[in-house]
Coordinates of C-alpha atoms in Angstrom, one line a residue:
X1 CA -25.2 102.3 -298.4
X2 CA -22.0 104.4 -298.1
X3 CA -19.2 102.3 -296.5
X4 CA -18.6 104.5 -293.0
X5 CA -15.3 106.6 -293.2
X6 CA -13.3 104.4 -290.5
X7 CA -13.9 101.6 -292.7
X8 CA -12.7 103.2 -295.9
X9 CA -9.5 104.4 -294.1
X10 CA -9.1 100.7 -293.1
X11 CA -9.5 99.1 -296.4
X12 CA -7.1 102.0 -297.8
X13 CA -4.8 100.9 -295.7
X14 CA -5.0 97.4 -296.5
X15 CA -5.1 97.8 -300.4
X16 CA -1.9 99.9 -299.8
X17 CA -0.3 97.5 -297.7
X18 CA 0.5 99.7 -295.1
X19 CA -0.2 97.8 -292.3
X20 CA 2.2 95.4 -293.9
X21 CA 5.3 98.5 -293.8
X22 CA 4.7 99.1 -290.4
X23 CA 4.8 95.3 -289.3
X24 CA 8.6 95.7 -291.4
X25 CA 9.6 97.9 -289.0
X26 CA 8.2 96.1 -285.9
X27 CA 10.4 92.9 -287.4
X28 CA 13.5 94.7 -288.0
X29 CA 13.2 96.3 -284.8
X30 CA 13.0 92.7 -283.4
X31 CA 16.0 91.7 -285.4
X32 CA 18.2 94.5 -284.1
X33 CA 17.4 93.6 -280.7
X34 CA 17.7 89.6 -280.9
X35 CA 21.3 90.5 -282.5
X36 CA 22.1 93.7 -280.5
X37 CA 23.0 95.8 -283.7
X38 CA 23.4 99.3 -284.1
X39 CA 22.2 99.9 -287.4
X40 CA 22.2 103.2 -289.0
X41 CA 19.3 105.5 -289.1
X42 CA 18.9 105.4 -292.7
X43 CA 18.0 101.5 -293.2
X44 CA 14.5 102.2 -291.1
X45 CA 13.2 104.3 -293.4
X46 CA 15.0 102.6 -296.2
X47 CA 14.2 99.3 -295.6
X48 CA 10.0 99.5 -294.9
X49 CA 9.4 101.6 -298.1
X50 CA 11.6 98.8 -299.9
X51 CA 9.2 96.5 -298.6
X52 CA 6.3 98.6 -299.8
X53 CA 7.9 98.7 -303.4
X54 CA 8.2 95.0 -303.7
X55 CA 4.4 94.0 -302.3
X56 CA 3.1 97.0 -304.4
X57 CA 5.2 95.5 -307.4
X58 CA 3.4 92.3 -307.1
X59 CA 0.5 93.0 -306.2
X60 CA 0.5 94.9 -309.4
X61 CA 1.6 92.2 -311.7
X62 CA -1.4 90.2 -310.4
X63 CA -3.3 93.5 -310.7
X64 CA -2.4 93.1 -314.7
X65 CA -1.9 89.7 -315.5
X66 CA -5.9 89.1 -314.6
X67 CA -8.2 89.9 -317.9
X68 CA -11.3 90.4 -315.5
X69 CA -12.2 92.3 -312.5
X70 CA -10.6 90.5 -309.7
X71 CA -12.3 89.0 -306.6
X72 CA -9.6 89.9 -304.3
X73 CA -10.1 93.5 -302.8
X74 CA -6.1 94.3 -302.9
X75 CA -6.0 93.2 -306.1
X76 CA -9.0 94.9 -307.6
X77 CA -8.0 98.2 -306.1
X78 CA -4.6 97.7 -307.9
X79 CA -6.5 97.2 -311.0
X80 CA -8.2 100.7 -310.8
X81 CA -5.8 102.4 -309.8
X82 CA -2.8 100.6 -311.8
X83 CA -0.7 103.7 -313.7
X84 CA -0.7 106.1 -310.3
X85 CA 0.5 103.4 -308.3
X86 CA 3.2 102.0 -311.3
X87 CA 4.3 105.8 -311.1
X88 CA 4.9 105.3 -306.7
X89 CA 6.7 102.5 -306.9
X90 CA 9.1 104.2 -309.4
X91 CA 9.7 107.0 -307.8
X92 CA 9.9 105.5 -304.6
X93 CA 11.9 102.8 -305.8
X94 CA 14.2 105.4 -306.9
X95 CA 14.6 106.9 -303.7
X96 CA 15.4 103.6 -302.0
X97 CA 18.1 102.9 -304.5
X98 CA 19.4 106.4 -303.9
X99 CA 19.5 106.3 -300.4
X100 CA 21.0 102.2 -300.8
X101 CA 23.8 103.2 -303.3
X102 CA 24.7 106.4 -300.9
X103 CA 24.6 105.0 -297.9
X104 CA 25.1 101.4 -297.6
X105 CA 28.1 99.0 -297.3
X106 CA 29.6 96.7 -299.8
X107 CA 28.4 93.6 -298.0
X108 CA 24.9 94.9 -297.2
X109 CA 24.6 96.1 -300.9
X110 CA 25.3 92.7 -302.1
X111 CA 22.8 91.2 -299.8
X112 CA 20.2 93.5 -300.9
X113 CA 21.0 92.9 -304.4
X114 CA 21.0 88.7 -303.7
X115 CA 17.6 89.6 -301.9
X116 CA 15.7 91.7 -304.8
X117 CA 16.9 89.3 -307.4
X118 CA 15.3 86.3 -305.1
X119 CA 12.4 88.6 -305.5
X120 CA 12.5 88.8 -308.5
X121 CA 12.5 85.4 -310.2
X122 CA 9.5 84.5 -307.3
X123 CA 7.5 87.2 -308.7
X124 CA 8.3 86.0 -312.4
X125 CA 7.7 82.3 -311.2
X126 CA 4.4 82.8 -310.1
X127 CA 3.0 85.0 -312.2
X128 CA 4.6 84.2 -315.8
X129 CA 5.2 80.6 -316.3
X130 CA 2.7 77.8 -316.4
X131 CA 4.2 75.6 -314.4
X132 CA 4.4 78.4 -311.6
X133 CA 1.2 79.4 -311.6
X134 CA -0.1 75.6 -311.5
X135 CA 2.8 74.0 -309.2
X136 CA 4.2 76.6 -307.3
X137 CA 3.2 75.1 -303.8
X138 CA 6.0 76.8 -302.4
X139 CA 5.1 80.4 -302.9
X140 CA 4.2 81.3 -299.5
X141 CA 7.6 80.0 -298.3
X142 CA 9.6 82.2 -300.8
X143 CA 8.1 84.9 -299.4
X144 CA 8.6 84.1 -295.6
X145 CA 11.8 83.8 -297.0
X146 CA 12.2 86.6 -298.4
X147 CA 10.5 88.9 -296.0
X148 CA 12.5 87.3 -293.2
X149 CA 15.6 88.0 -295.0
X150 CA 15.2 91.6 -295.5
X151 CA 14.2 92.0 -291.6
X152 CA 17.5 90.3 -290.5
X153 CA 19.8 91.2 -293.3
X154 CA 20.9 94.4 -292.3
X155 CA 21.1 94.3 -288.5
X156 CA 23.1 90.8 -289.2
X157 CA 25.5 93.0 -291.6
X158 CA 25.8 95.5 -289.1
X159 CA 26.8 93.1 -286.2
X160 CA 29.9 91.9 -288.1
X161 CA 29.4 88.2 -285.7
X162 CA 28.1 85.3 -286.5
X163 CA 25.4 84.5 -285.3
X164 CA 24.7 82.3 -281.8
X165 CA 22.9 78.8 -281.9
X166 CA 20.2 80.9 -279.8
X167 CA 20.2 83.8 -282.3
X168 CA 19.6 81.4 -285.7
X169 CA 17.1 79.5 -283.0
X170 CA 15.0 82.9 -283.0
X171 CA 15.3 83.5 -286.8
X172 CA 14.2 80.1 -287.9
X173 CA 11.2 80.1 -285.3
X174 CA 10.2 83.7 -287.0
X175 CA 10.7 82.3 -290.3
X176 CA 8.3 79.6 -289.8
X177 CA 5.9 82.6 -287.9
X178 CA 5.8 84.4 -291.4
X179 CA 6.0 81.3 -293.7
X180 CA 2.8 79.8 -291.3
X181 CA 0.5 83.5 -291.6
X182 CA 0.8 83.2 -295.4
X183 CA -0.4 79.9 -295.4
X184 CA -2.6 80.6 -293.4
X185 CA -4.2 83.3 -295.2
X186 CA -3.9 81.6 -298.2
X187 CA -6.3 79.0 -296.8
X188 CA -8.7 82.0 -296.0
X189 CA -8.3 83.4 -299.4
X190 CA -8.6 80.1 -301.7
X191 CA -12.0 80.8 -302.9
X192 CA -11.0 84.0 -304.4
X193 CA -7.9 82.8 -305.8
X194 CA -8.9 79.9 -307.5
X195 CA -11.7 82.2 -309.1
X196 CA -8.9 84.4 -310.2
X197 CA -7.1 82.0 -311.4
X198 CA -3.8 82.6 -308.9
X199 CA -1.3 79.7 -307.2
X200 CA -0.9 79.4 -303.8
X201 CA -0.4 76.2 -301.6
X202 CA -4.9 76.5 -300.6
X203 CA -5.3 76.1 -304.3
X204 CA -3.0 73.5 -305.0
X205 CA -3.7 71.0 -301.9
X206 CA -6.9 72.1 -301.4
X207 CA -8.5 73.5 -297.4
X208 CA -9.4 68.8 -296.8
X209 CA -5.5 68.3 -296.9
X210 CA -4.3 72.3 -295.7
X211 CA -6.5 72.6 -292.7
X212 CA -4.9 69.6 -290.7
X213 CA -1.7 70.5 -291.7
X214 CA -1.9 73.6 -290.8
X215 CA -3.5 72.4 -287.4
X216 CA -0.4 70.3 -286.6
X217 CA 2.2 73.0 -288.2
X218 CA 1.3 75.6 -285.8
X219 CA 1.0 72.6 -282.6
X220 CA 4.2 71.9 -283.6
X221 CA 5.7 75.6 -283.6
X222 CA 4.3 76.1 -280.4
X223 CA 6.0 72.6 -278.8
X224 CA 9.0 73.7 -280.6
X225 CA 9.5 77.0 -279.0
X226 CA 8.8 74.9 -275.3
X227 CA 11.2 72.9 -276.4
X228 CA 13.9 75.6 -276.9
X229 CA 13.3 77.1 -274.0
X230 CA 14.8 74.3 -272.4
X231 CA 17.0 73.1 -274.7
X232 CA 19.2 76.4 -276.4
X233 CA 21.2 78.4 -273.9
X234 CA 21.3 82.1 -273.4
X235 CA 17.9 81.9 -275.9
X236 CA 15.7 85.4 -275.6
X237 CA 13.0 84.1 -273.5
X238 CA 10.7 87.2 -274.4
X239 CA 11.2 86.6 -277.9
X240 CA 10.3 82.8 -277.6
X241 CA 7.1 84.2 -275.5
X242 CA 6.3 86.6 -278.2
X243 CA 6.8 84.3 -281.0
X244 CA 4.8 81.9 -279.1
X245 CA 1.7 84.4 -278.8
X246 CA 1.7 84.9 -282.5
X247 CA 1.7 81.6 -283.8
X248 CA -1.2 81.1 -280.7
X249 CA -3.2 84.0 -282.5
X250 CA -2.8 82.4 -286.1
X251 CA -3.8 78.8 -284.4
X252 CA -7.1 80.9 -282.9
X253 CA -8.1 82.2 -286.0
X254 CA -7.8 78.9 -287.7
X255 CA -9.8 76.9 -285.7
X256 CA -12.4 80.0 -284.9
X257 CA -12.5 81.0 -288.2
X258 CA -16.0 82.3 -288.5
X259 CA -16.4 85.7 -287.1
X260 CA -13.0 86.8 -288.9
X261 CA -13.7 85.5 -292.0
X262 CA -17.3 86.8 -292.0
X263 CA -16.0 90.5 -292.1
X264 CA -12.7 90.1 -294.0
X265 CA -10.6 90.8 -290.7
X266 CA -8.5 87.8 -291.1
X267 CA -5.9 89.8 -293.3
X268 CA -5.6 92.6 -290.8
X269 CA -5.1 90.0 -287.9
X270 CA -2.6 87.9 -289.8
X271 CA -0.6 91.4 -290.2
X272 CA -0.9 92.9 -287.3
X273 CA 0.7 89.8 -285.2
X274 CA 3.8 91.2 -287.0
X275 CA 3.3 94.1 -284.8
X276 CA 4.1 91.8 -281.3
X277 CA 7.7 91.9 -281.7
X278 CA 7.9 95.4 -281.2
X279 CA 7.0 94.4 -277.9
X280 CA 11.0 93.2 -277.6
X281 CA 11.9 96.7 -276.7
X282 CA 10.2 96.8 -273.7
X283 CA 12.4 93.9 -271.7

């Protein structure tokens, strides 16, 4: 039976990660109103294709370090269509660089530089040494790490202050947003990774030991943003709000797994939460 239209389009823009670029752009537009930065024009289109580059990048390297027909959707898609998108992410990596080199600032150059090489040894880590692909139990945190970083590095270059107790409040409550979704979804996805033989913190501690943690990870983030609300002065209250509704969205879908899981809507969920703080520029 033909997949309906709708549905293609959908998994399209999943496989492509575009869903995952737009949420860039909803986080950076967070950042530059948490810090009250006016950042240049450029660095919104510069920044979400930048994004696009490195998940493509990896995703691809999973694509070809596999020597079967992966499990994972994303990945399997990157298989069969490996040398067209290898030729995007060059020339869009190119243009990024172009429009980095031309346009950016001494200081945000070298954070982007510091960022891509952070990338870089993650994505050569996990996917090229042994003891990465067995022990890396950390890889979801690199890349909350990461992603976080690039959503707050150039607003925080552009603001030339350093930043309030309330400010690095915000960033390390996002932070622990991203780094909980990819655990989260790693937990969804462990069946397929450990039949394609990839690390992530479900495969090496297994859903018995992730699922309670989890449970009292995302308890705690939400008693943890209560708590400063009344502890951290001149804290953005609508950002605490909408980093509370997230991380009550990723508890949902843990402990009502079923119907999410059943049609592979988990993903789409976990990414589309990174849509909410857009919602900042309405207050």
């Amino acid at each position: 039976m033909k997949t309906p239209a709708p549905f293609r389009l959908l998994n399209a823009i999943q496989n492509l990660s575009i869903e995952v670029v737009a949420a860039s752009v909803c986080s950076l537009a967070f950042a530059v109103e948490i810090l009250d930065a006016e950042v240049q024009g450029w660095w919104y289109i510069a920044f979400p294709f930048a994004v696009w580059v490195l998940y493509t990048t990896d995703h691809l390297i999973d694509a070809r370090v596999l020597n079967k027909i992966a499990l994972n959707p994303r990945h399997r898609f990157h298989q069969l269509h490996f040398s067209k998108l290898v030729a995007s992410v060059c020339l869009v990596g190119i243009g990024v660089l172009v429009m980095v080199f031309s346009q950016a600032s001494f200081p945000l150059m070298l954070a982007g530089i510091g960022l891509f090489l952070l990338s870089l040894v993650h994505m050569l880590m996990v996917n090229f040494t042994s003891r990465g692909r067995s022990q890396w139990v950390q890889k979801e945190l690199m890349v909350a790490l990461i992603y976080t970083g690039g959503s707050w590095m150039g607003p925080l270059v552009w603001t030339n202050d350093v930043p309030s107790v309330a400010v690095i409040t915000v960033m390390v409550s996002f932070l622990l947003t991203v780094w909980g979704e990819g655990m989260l979804i790693a937990a969804f996805e462990l069946q397929m990774d450990a039949a394609d033989g990839q690390a992530s913190i479900a495969t090496r501690l297994g859903m018995s030991k992730l699922r309670p943690w989890l449970l009292v990870y995302f308890f705690a983030q939400l008693l943890l943003l209560v708590l400063f609300l009344l502890v951290v002065a001149e804290i953005s209250v609508p950002a605490v709000l909408i980093l509370g509704l997230m991380n009550g969205i990723l508890l949902g879908l843990l402990i009502f797994p079923k119907p999410f899981v059943r049609n592979g809507m988990y993903h789409l969920i976990g990414e589309l939460i990174f849509f909410l703080p857009a919602l900042l520029l309405l207050f």
